Amino acid sequence: MVTLTAEQAGPETVVVRVGKALDFRNAADFKGLCQQQLDLGVNQFVLDFSDTGILDSTGLGAIFSVYRQVSPHGGRVAFASVSRPVQVVVQLTRTYKVFPQYATVNDATHPLA
Amino acid sequence: MERARYQFADLETLPDQLFACLNEWMQAGNGLAEPLLAAQVALYEWMANLVQHACFGNRTPLVALELEVTGQGVRCVVEDNSDGFDLPAQLAQRRTALRPMPERGMGLLLLHATAMDIRYDSTGPHQHRLSFHIPVQPPPAGLDLTADAEGHA
């Protein structure tokens, strides 16, 4: 499976490229990657779903876990470049109520531009 | 493409193989992208449950998937040689335990909220069969994971 990657996009912002899937097989890796970023002071997570064909409930649960850690401190988790399969999951689970969505990573990292 | 049957004997590669099978259907351009994407959600949750939790004893795990696409939607049948489990009891337990934004345990609920006419039966010793239908209309009801079982956010 393609390795998840994180790229700094600001002092407190990181873009996590999810890759082909975020599911029960790599949800722990995702949480570990995000925890590393949290330990560095990141509280704005932009999840790049541009190549993502699978987001399952375990992957979604991992995202909830990150959200729980940043939200009480003014942080956020945003979805960018959401693929059609991920959009179906977002609609089915109503998680658009919690995670703002942006057409591109750039829009997500520069929302006021 | 209207009907196809697939056999999987390797649980480790099953998720990727399932994705490839469904992608093939979506590329076929049958105008049923939305039900197929919903079927992908439901099937993936079921297969993930099989891979992570099913007991196959000393048997080589065997999973078969049958997909049928009609103008009314997508019909899915998954057969496996696991020991099976009490699906209604599991669903009831997880429904009661559901909290907003859960980290685990909502896969079967999500399947239940995505598919219609779900049946899970034992078809013989160590033989179980799940079937469901994803209609074109109405679209799946879904499951609000931002609320608990009583609908509180």
PDB file of C-alpha atoms in Angstrom:
ATOM      1  CA  MET A   1       0.000   0.000   0.000  1.00  0.00           C
ATOM      2  CA  VAL A   2       1.246   3.504  -0.834  1.00  0.00           C
ATOM      3  CA  THR A   3       2.787   5.145   2.211  1.00  0.00           C
ATOM      4  CA  LEU A   4       0.918   8.028   3.781  1.00  0.00           C
ATOM      5  CA  THR A   5       2.891  11.266   3.617  1.00  0.00           C
ATOM      6  CA  ALA A   6       2.780  14.549   5.478  1.00  0.00           C
ATOM      7  CA  GLU A   7       3.974  17.891   4.188  1.00  0.00           C
ATOM      8  CA  GLN A   8       4.241  21.093   6.189  1.00  0.00           C
ATOM      9  CA  ALA A   9       2.041  23.868   4.796  1.00  0.00           C
ATOM     10  CA  GLY A  10       2.401  26.424   7.567  1.00  0.00           C
ATOM     11  CA  PRO A  11       3.609  26.744  11.163  1.00  0.00           C
ATOM     12  CA  GLU A  12       0.627  24.784  12.473  1.00  0.00           C
ATOM     13  CA  THR A  13      -0.657  23.224   9.252  1.00  0.00           C
ATOM     14  CA  VAL A  14       0.174  19.955   7.608  1.00  0.00           C
ATOM     15  CA  VAL A  15      -1.160  18.313   4.450  1.00  0.00           C
ATOM     16  CA  VAL A  16      -1.524  14.559   4.736  1.00  0.00           C
ATOM     17  CA  ARG A  17      -1.626  12.841   1.389  1.00  0.00           C
ATOM     18  CA  VAL A  18      -3.870   9.855   2.044  1.00  0.00           C
ATOM     19  CA  GLY A  19      -3.071   7.939  -1.131  1.00  0.00           C
ATOM     20  CA  LYS A  20      -5.084   5.049  -2.528  1.00  0.00           C
ATOM     21  CA  ALA A  21      -6.788   3.991   0.685  1.00  0.00           C
ATOM     22  CA  LEU A  22      -7.338   4.815   4.337  1.00  0.00           C
ATOM     23  CA  ASP A  23      -8.778   1.667   5.866  1.00  0.00           C
ATOM     24  CA  PHE A  24      -8.386  -0.952   8.546  1.00  0.00           C
ATOM     25  CA  ARG A  25      -4.960  -1.881   7.147  1.00  0.00           C
ATOM     26  CA  ASN A  26      -3.276   1.504   7.539  1.00  0.00           C
ATOM     27  CA  ALA A  27      -5.482   3.435   9.980  1.00  0.00           C
ATOM     28  CA  ALA A  28      -2.912   2.882  12.754  1.00  0.00           C
ATOM     29  CA  ASP A  29      -0.159   4.264  10.504  1.00  0.00           C
ATOM     30  CA  PHE A  30      -2.326   7.300   9.796  1.00  0.00           C
ATOM     31  CA  LYS A  31      -2.882   7.895  13.498  1.00  0.00           C
ATOM     32  CA  GLY A  32       0.835   7.509  14.162  1.00  0.00           C
ATOM     33  CA  LEU A  33       1.726   9.970  11.430  1.00  0.00           C
ATOM     34  CA  CYS A  34      -0.776  12.504  12.744  1.00  0.00           C
ATOM     35  CA  GLN A  35       0.416  12.029  16.324  1.00  0.00           C
ATOM     36  CA  GLN A  36       3.944  12.902  15.216  1.00  0.00           C
ATOM     37  CA  GLN A  37       2.568  16.112  13.765  1.00  0.00           C
ATOM     38  CA  LEU A  38       0.505  16.842  16.871  1.00  0.00           C
ATOM     39  CA  ASP A  39       3.644  16.444  18.965  1.00  0.00           C
ATOM     40  CA  LEU A  40       5.276  19.100  16.752  1.00  0.00           C
ATOM     41  CA  GLY A  41       2.469  21.561  17.467  1.00  0.00           C
ATOM     42  CA  VAL A  42       0.379  21.033  14.336  1.00  0.00           C
ATOM     43  CA  ASN A  43      -3.335  21.578  14.877  1.00  0.00           C
ATOM     44  CA  GLN A  44      -4.560  22.135  11.295  1.00  0.00           C
ATOM     45  CA  PHE A  45      -4.777  18.966   9.259  1.00  0.00           C
ATOM     46  CA  VAL A  46      -5.628  19.018   5.572  1.00  0.00           C
ATOM     47  CA  LEU A  47      -6.331  15.544   4.221  1.00  0.00           C
ATOM     48  CA  ASP A  48      -5.632  15.232   0.509  1.00  0.00           C
ATOM     49  CA  PHE A  49      -7.991  12.609  -0.917  1.00  0.00           C
ATOM     50  CA  SER A  50      -7.202  13.214  -4.585  1.00  0.00           C
ATOM     51  CA  ASP A  51      -6.075   9.619  -5.267  1.00  0.00           C
ATOM     52  CA  THR A  52      -8.233   7.874  -2.704  1.00  0.00           C
ATOM     53  CA  GLY A  53     -10.418   5.015  -3.819  1.00  0.00           C
ATOM     54  CA  ILE A  54     -11.233   3.629  -0.371  1.00  0.00           C
ATOM     55  CA  LEU A  55     -12.149   5.279   2.928  1.00  0.00           C
ATOM     56  CA  ASP A  56     -13.672   2.729   5.264  1.00  0.00           C
ATOM     57  CA  SER A  57     -15.168   3.059   8.727  1.00  0.00           C
ATOM     58  CA  THR A  58     -11.868   2.299  10.453  1.00  0.00           C
ATOM     59  CA  GLY A  59     -10.135   4.997   8.415  1.00  0.00           C
ATOM     60  CA  LEU A  60     -12.912   7.391   9.270  1.00  0.00           C
ATOM     61  CA  GLY A  61     -12.560   6.453  12.926  1.00  0.00           C
ATOM     62  CA  ALA A  62      -8.872   7.349  12.779  1.00  0.00           C
ATOM     63  CA  ILE A  63      -9.793  10.757  11.371  1.00  0.00           C
ATOM     64  CA  PHE A  64     -12.294  11.221  14.207  1.00  0.00           C
ATOM     65  CA  SER A  65      -9.485  10.421  16.633  1.00  0.00           C
ATOM     66  CA  VAL A  66      -7.330  13.226  15.229  1.00  0.00           C
ATOM     67  CA  TYR A  67     -10.283  15.597  15.207  1.00  0.00           C
ATOM     68  CA  ARG A  68     -10.927  14.917  18.877  1.00  0.00           C
ATOM     69  CA  GLN A  69      -7.398  15.955  19.733  1.00  0.00           C
ATOM     70  CA  VAL A  70      -7.301  19.213  17.788  1.00  0.00           C
ATOM     71  CA  SER A  71     -10.851  20.497  17.963  1.00  0.00           C
ATOM     72  CA  PRO A  72     -10.885  21.435  21.689  1.00  0.00           C
ATOM     73  CA  HIS A  73      -7.838  23.637  21.058  1.00  0.00           C
ATOM     74  CA  GLY A  74      -9.164  25.513  18.056  1.00  0.00           C
ATOM     75  CA  GLY A  75      -7.703  23.136  15.516  1.00  0.00           C
ATOM     76  CA  ARG A  76      -9.463  21.521  12.588  1.00  0.00           C
ATOM     77  CA  VAL A  77      -9.403  18.684  10.118  1.00  0.00           C
ATOM     78  CA  ALA A  78     -10.314  19.584   6.540  1.00  0.00           C
ATOM     79  CA  PHE A  79     -10.829  17.409   3.489  1.00  0.00           C
ATOM     80  CA  ALA A  80      -9.338  18.496   0.149  1.00  0.00           C
ATOM     81  CA  SER A  81      -9.637  17.186  -3.409  1.00  0.00           C
ATOM     82  CA  VAL A  82     -12.229  14.716  -2.298  1.00  0.00           C
ATOM     83  CA  SER A  83     -12.533  11.818  -4.737  1.00  0.00           C
ATOM     84  CA  ARG A  84     -15.969  10.505  -5.671  1.00  0.00           C
ATOM     85  CA  PRO A  85     -15.667   7.310  -3.563  1.00  0.00           C
ATOM     86  CA  VAL A  86     -14.726   9.386  -0.499  1.00  0.00           C
ATOM     87  CA  GLN A  87     -17.552  11.833  -1.192  1.00  0.00           C
ATOM     88  CA  VAL A  88     -20.006   8.912  -1.104  1.00  0.00           C
ATOM     89  CA  VAL A  89     -18.704   7.959   2.345  1.00  0.00           C
ATOM     90  CA  VAL A  90     -18.878  11.565   3.543  1.00  0.00           C
ATOM     91  CA  GLN A  91     -22.505  11.832   2.427  1.00  0.00           C
ATOM     92  CA  LEU A  92     -23.494   8.450   3.865  1.00  0.00           C
ATOM     93  CA  THR A  93     -21.984   9.264   7.267  1.00  0.00           C
ATOM     94  CA  ARG A  94     -22.929  12.989   7.350  1.00  0.00           C
ATOM     95  CA  THR A  95     -19.339  13.866   8.230  1.00  0.00           C
ATOM     96  CA  TYR A  96     -19.578  16.958   6.022  1.00  0.00           C
ATOM     97  CA  LYS A  97     -21.106  18.469   9.172  1.00  0.00           C
ATOM     98  CA  VAL A  98     -17.765  18.199  10.932  1.00  0.00           C
ATOM     99  CA  PHE A  99     -15.036  18.325   8.294  1.00  0.00           C
ATOM    100  CA  PRO A 100     -14.968  21.315   5.927  1.00  0.00           C
ATOM    101  CA  GLN A 101     -14.289  20.372   2.331  1.00  0.00           C
ATOM    102  CA  TYR A 102     -12.227  22.189  -0.251  1.00  0.00           C
ATOM    103  CA  ALA A 103     -11.843  21.611  -3.971  1.00  0.00           C
ATOM    104  CA  THR A 104      -8.064  21.728  -3.776  1.00  0.00           C
ATOM    105  CA  VAL A 105      -5.301  21.465  -1.207  1.00  0.00           C
ATOM    106  CA  ASN A 106      -4.392  25.066  -1.957  1.00  0.00           C
ATOM    107  CA  ASP A 107      -7.922  26.212  -1.141  1.00  0.00           C
ATOM    108  CA  ALA A 108      -7.764  24.288   2.116  1.00  0.00           C
ATOM    109  CA  THR A 109      -4.445  25.735   3.210  1.00  0.00           C
ATOM    110  CA  HIS A 110      -5.295  29.283   2.112  1.00  0.00           C
ATOM    111  CA  PRO A 111      -9.022  29.583   2.853  1.00  0.00           C
ATOM    112  CA  LEU A 112      -8.947  33.339   3.108  1.00  0.00           C
ATOM    113  CA  ALA A 113      -6.923  33.930  -0.081  1.00  0.00           C
TER     114      ALA A 113
ATOM    115  CA  MET B   1     -21.425  -6.473 -18.062  1.00  0.00           C
ATOM    116  CA  GLU B   2     -24.476  -7.662 -16.058  1.00  0.00           C
ATOM    117  CA  ARG B   3     -23.340 -10.410 -13.739  1.00  0.00           C
ATOM    118  CA  ALA B   4     -20.007 -11.694 -12.570  1.00  0.00           C
ATOM    119  CA  ARG B   5     -18.678 -14.022  -9.913  1.00  0.00           C
ATOM    120  CA  TYR B   6     -15.337 -13.717  -8.197  1.00  0.00           C
ATOM    121  CA  GLN B   7     -13.467 -16.085  -5.904  1.00  0.00           C
ATOM    122  CA  PHE B   8     -10.957 -14.957  -3.306  1.00  0.00           C
ATOM    123  CA  ALA B   9      -8.679 -17.349  -1.426  1.00  0.00           C
ATOM    124  CA  ASP B  10      -6.230 -14.876   0.050  1.00  0.00           C
ATOM    125  CA  LEU B  11      -7.600 -12.661   2.805  1.00  0.00           C
ATOM    126  CA  GLU B  12      -4.521 -10.458   2.714  1.00  0.00           C
ATOM    127  CA  THR B  13      -5.104  -9.361  -0.850  1.00  0.00           C
ATOM    128  CA  LEU B  14      -8.898  -9.551  -0.733  1.00  0.00           C
ATOM    129  CA  PRO B  15      -9.414  -5.788  -0.141  1.00  0.00           C
ATOM    130  CA  ASP B  16      -7.301  -4.836  -3.141  1.00  0.00           C
ATOM    131  CA  GLN B  17      -8.900  -7.510  -5.313  1.00  0.00           C
ATOM    132  CA  LEU B  18     -12.372  -6.378  -4.294  1.00  0.00           C
ATOM    133  CA  PHE B  19     -11.529  -2.803  -5.180  1.00  0.00           C
ATOM    134  CA  ALA B  20     -10.202  -3.911  -8.571  1.00  0.00           C
ATOM    135  CA  CYS B  21     -13.359  -5.927  -9.327  1.00  0.00           C
ATOM    136  CA  LEU B  22     -15.651  -3.028  -8.481  1.00  0.00           C
ATOM    137  CA  ASN B  23     -13.499  -0.565 -10.364  1.00  0.00           C
ATOM    138  CA  GLU B  24     -13.904  -2.764 -13.426  1.00  0.00           C
ATOM    139  CA  TRP B  25     -17.674  -2.448 -13.129  1.00  0.00           C
ATOM    140  CA  MET B  26     -17.499   1.298 -12.704  1.00  0.00           C
ATOM    141  CA  GLN B  27     -15.259   1.656 -15.731  1.00  0.00           C
ATOM    142  CA  ALA B  28     -17.814  -0.309 -17.777  1.00  0.00           C
ATOM    143  CA  GLY B  29     -19.944   2.823 -17.915  1.00  0.00           C
ATOM    144  CA  ASN B  30     -23.266   1.221 -17.129  1.00  0.00           C
ATOM    145  CA  GLY B  31     -24.711   4.429 -15.684  1.00  0.00           C
ATOM    146  CA  LEU B  32     -24.900   2.959 -12.200  1.00  0.00           C
ATOM    147  CA  ALA B  33     -21.888   4.660 -10.665  1.00  0.00           C
ATOM    148  CA  GLU B  34     -23.745   5.782  -7.539  1.00  0.00           C
ATOM    149  CA  PRO B  35     -25.195   2.374  -6.580  1.00  0.00           C
ATOM    150  CA  LEU B  36     -21.847   0.762  -7.395  1.00  0.00           C
ATOM    151  CA  LEU B  37     -20.021   3.215  -5.147  1.00  0.00           C
ATOM    152  CA  ALA B  38     -22.533   2.500  -2.382  1.00  0.00           C
ATOM    153  CA  ALA B  39     -22.072  -1.235  -3.011  1.00  0.00           C
ATOM    154  CA  GLN B  40     -18.331  -0.697  -2.652  1.00  0.00           C
ATOM    155  CA  VAL B  41     -18.886   0.875   0.769  1.00  0.00           C
ATOM    156  CA  ALA B  42     -21.100  -1.989   1.934  1.00  0.00           C
ATOM    157  CA  LEU B  43     -18.936  -4.752   0.468  1.00  0.00           C
ATOM    158  CA  TYR B  44     -15.727  -3.280   1.776  1.00  0.00           C
ATOM    159  CA  GLU B  45     -17.109  -3.094   5.319  1.00  0.00           C
ATOM    160  CA  TRP B  46     -18.261  -6.722   5.088  1.00  0.00           C
ATOM    161  CA  MET B  47     -14.968  -7.933   3.683  1.00  0.00           C
ATOM    162  CA  ALA B  48     -13.010  -5.955   6.288  1.00  0.00           C
ATOM    163  CA  ASN B  49     -15.133  -7.629   8.950  1.00  0.00           C
ATOM    164  CA  LEU B  50     -14.365 -11.044   7.450  1.00  0.00           C
ATOM    165  CA  VAL B  51     -10.642 -10.358   7.238  1.00  0.00           C
ATOM    166  CA  GLN B  52     -10.368  -8.996  10.775  1.00  0.00           C
ATOM    167  CA  HIS B  53     -12.871 -11.051  12.753  1.00  0.00           C
ATOM    168  CA  ALA B  54     -14.086 -14.161  10.944  1.00  0.00           C
ATOM    169  CA  CYS B  55     -13.029 -17.556  12.234  1.00  0.00           C
ATOM    170  CA  PHE B  56     -12.132 -20.131   9.589  1.00  0.00           C
ATOM    171  CA  GLY B  57     -10.785 -22.859  11.854  1.00  0.00           C
ATOM    172  CA  ASN B  58      -8.237 -24.978   9.991  1.00  0.00           C
ATOM    173  CA  ARG B  59      -9.907 -24.285   6.674  1.00  0.00           C
ATOM    174  CA  THR B  60      -8.407 -22.225   3.894  1.00  0.00           C
ATOM    175  CA  PRO B  61     -10.544 -19.081   3.826  1.00  0.00           C
ATOM    176  CA  LEU B  62     -12.687 -18.972   0.713  1.00  0.00           C
ATOM    177  CA  VAL B  63     -14.813 -15.983  -0.188  1.00  0.00           C
ATOM    178  CA  ALA B  64     -16.970 -15.684  -3.286  1.00  0.00           C
ATOM    179  CA  LEU B  65     -18.645 -12.550  -4.536  1.00  0.00           C
ATOM    180  CA  GLU B  66     -21.449 -12.395  -7.050  1.00  0.00           C
ATOM    181  CA  LEU B  67     -22.434  -9.038  -8.499  1.00  0.00           C
ATOM    182  CA  GLU B  68     -25.471  -8.433 -10.637  1.00  0.00           C
ATOM    183  CA  VAL B  69     -26.275  -5.096 -12.166  1.00  0.00           C
ATOM    184  CA  THR B  70     -29.715  -4.293 -13.522  1.00  0.00           C
ATOM    185  CA  GLY B  71     -31.559  -1.099 -14.322  1.00  0.00           C
ATOM    186  CA  GLN B  72     -32.924  -1.169 -10.781  1.00  0.00           C
ATOM    187  CA  GLY B  73     -29.575  -1.307  -9.040  1.00  0.00           C
ATOM    188  CA  VAL B  74     -26.861  -3.627  -7.824  1.00  0.00           C
ATOM    189  CA  ARG B  75     -27.358  -6.973  -6.159  1.00  0.00           C
ATOM    190  CA  CYS B  76     -24.512  -8.464  -4.139  1.00  0.00           C
ATOM    191  CA  VAL B  77     -24.019 -11.931  -2.721  1.00  0.00           C
ATOM    192  CA  VAL B  78     -21.005 -12.871  -0.605  1.00  0.00           C
ATOM    193  CA  GLU B  79     -20.427 -16.463   0.406  1.00  0.00           C
ATOM    194  CA  ASP B  80     -17.734 -17.624   2.774  1.00  0.00           C
ATOM    195  CA  ASN B  81     -16.642 -20.724   4.669  1.00  0.00           C
ATOM    196  CA  SER B  82     -16.220 -19.067   8.068  1.00  0.00           C
ATOM    197  CA  ASP B  83     -17.934 -20.144  11.293  1.00  0.00           C
ATOM    198  CA  GLY B  84     -20.382 -17.267  10.895  1.00  0.00           C
ATOM    199  CA  PHE B  85     -21.766 -15.022  13.612  1.00  0.00           C
ATOM    200  CA  ASP B  86     -24.996 -13.561  14.950  1.00  0.00           C
ATOM    201  CA  LEU B  87     -25.378 -10.522  12.726  1.00  0.00           C
ATOM    202  CA  PRO B  88     -28.664  -9.227  14.226  1.00  0.00           C
ATOM    203  CA  ALA B  89     -27.209  -9.410  17.747  1.00  0.00           C
ATOM    204  CA  GLN B  90     -24.029  -7.641  16.661  1.00  0.00           C
ATOM    205  CA  LEU B  91     -26.003  -4.899  14.943  1.00  0.00           C
ATOM    206  CA  ALA B  92     -28.213  -4.402  18.007  1.00  0.00           C
ATOM    207  CA  GLN B  93     -25.205  -4.233  20.310  1.00  0.00           C
ATOM    208  CA  ARG B  94     -23.374  -1.757  18.131  1.00  0.00           C
ATOM    209  CA  ARG B  95     -26.444   0.375  17.616  1.00  0.00           C
ATOM    210  CA  THR B  96     -26.861   0.693  21.384  1.00  0.00           C
ATOM    211  CA  ALA B  97     -23.186   1.482  21.872  1.00  0.00           C
ATOM    212  CA  LEU B  98     -22.961   4.049  19.071  1.00  0.00           C
ATOM    213  CA  ARG B  99     -21.516   7.362  20.156  1.00  0.00           C
ATOM    214  CA  PRO B 100     -20.808  10.463  18.080  1.00  0.00           C
ATOM    215  CA  MET B 101     -17.738  10.105  15.906  1.00  0.00           C
ATOM    216  CA  PRO B 102     -16.801   6.596  17.016  1.00  0.00           C
ATOM    217  CA  GLU B 103     -13.312   5.312  16.378  1.00  0.00           C
ATOM    218  CA  ARG B 104     -14.292   1.691  15.937  1.00  0.00           C
ATOM    219  CA  GLY B 105     -17.266  -0.592  15.663  1.00  0.00           C
ATOM    220  CA  MET B 106     -19.452   1.145  13.093  1.00  0.00           C
ATOM    221  CA  GLY B 107     -18.653  -0.922  10.018  1.00  0.00           C
ATOM    222  CA  LEU B 108     -21.619  -3.298  10.254  1.00  0.00           C
ATOM    223  CA  LEU B 109     -23.935  -0.391  11.050  1.00  0.00           C
ATOM    224  CA  LEU B 110     -22.667   1.436   7.992  1.00  0.00           C
ATOM    225  CA  LEU B 111     -23.294  -1.610   5.832  1.00  0.00           C
ATOM    226  CA  HIS B 112     -26.816  -1.870   7.280  1.00  0.00           C
ATOM    227  CA  ALA B 113     -27.473   1.803   6.548  1.00  0.00           C
ATOM    228  CA  THR B 114     -26.189   1.559   2.988  1.00  0.00           C
ATOM    229  CA  ALA B 115     -27.818  -1.623   1.714  1.00  0.00           C
ATOM    230  CA  MET B 116     -31.382  -2.882   1.501  1.00  0.00           C
ATOM    231  CA  ASP B 117     -32.933  -6.349   1.737  1.00  0.00           C
ATOM    232  CA  ILE B 118     -29.985  -7.635   3.742  1.00  0.00           C
ATOM    233  CA  ARG B 119     -29.997 -11.340   4.454  1.00  0.00           C
ATOM    234  CA  TYR B 120     -27.365 -13.360   6.238  1.00  0.00           C
ATOM    235  CA  ASP B 121     -27.910 -17.086   6.361  1.00  0.00           C
ATOM    236  CA  SER B 122     -26.079 -20.280   7.060  1.00  0.00           C
ATOM    237  CA  THR B 123     -26.227 -22.398   3.912  1.00  0.00           C
ATOM    238  CA  GLY B 124     -24.460 -25.454   5.304  1.00  0.00           C
ATOM    239  CA  PRO B 125     -21.703 -26.497   7.721  1.00  0.00           C
ATOM    240  CA  HIS B 126     -19.215 -23.625   7.703  1.00  0.00           C
ATOM    241  CA  GLN B 127     -21.017 -21.962   4.831  1.00  0.00           C
ATOM    242  CA  HIS B 128     -22.552 -18.517   5.130  1.00  0.00           C
ATOM    243  CA  ARG B 129     -24.170 -16.188   2.680  1.00  0.00           C
ATOM    244  CA  LEU B 130     -24.763 -12.458   2.801  1.00  0.00           C
ATOM    245  CA  SER B 131     -26.990 -10.856   0.192  1.00  0.00           C
ATOM    246  CA  PHE B 132     -28.227  -7.317  -0.269  1.00  0.00           C
ATOM    247  CA  HIS B 133     -29.439  -4.883  -2.840  1.00  0.00           C
ATOM    248  CA  ILE B 134     -28.423  -1.303  -3.572  1.00  0.00           C
ATOM    249  CA  PRO B 135     -31.244   0.308  -5.542  1.00  0.00           C
ATOM    250  CA  VAL B 136     -30.850   3.202  -7.919  1.00  0.00           C
ATOM    251  CA  GLN B 137     -33.702   4.865  -6.046  1.00  0.00           C
ATOM    252  CA  PRO B 138     -34.113   5.671  -3.280  1.00  0.00           C
ATOM    253  CA  PRO B 139     -30.510   6.447  -2.393  1.00  0.00           C
ATOM    254  CA  PRO B 140     -29.151   4.837   0.777  1.00  0.00           C
ATOM    255  CA  ALA B 141     -30.309   6.345   4.056  1.00  0.00           C
ATOM    256  CA  GLY B 142     -26.791   6.380   5.454  1.00  0.00           C
ATOM    257  CA  LEU B 143     -25.728   6.619   9.078  1.00  0.00           C
ATOM    258  CA  ASP B 144     -25.091   9.895  10.852  1.00  0.00           C
ATOM    259  CA  LEU B 145     -21.780   9.221  12.584  1.00  0.00           C
ATOM    260  CA  THR B 146     -21.748  12.715  14.034  1.00  0.00           C
ATOM    261  CA  ALA B 147     -24.715  11.783  16.276  1.00  0.00           C
ATOM    262  CA  ASP B 148     -25.334   8.992  18.784  1.00  0.00           C
ATOM    263  CA  ALA B 149     -28.025   6.327  18.611  1.00  0.00           C
ATOM    264  CA  GLU B 150     -30.638   8.832  19.800  1.00  0.00           C
ATOM    265  CA  GLY B 151     -29.612  11.364  17.191  1.00  0.00           C
ATOM    266  CA  HIS B 152     -27.756  13.674  19.553  1.00  0.00           C
ATOM    267  CA  ALA B 153     -24.644  15.306  18.156  1.00  0.00           C
TER     268      ALA B 153
END
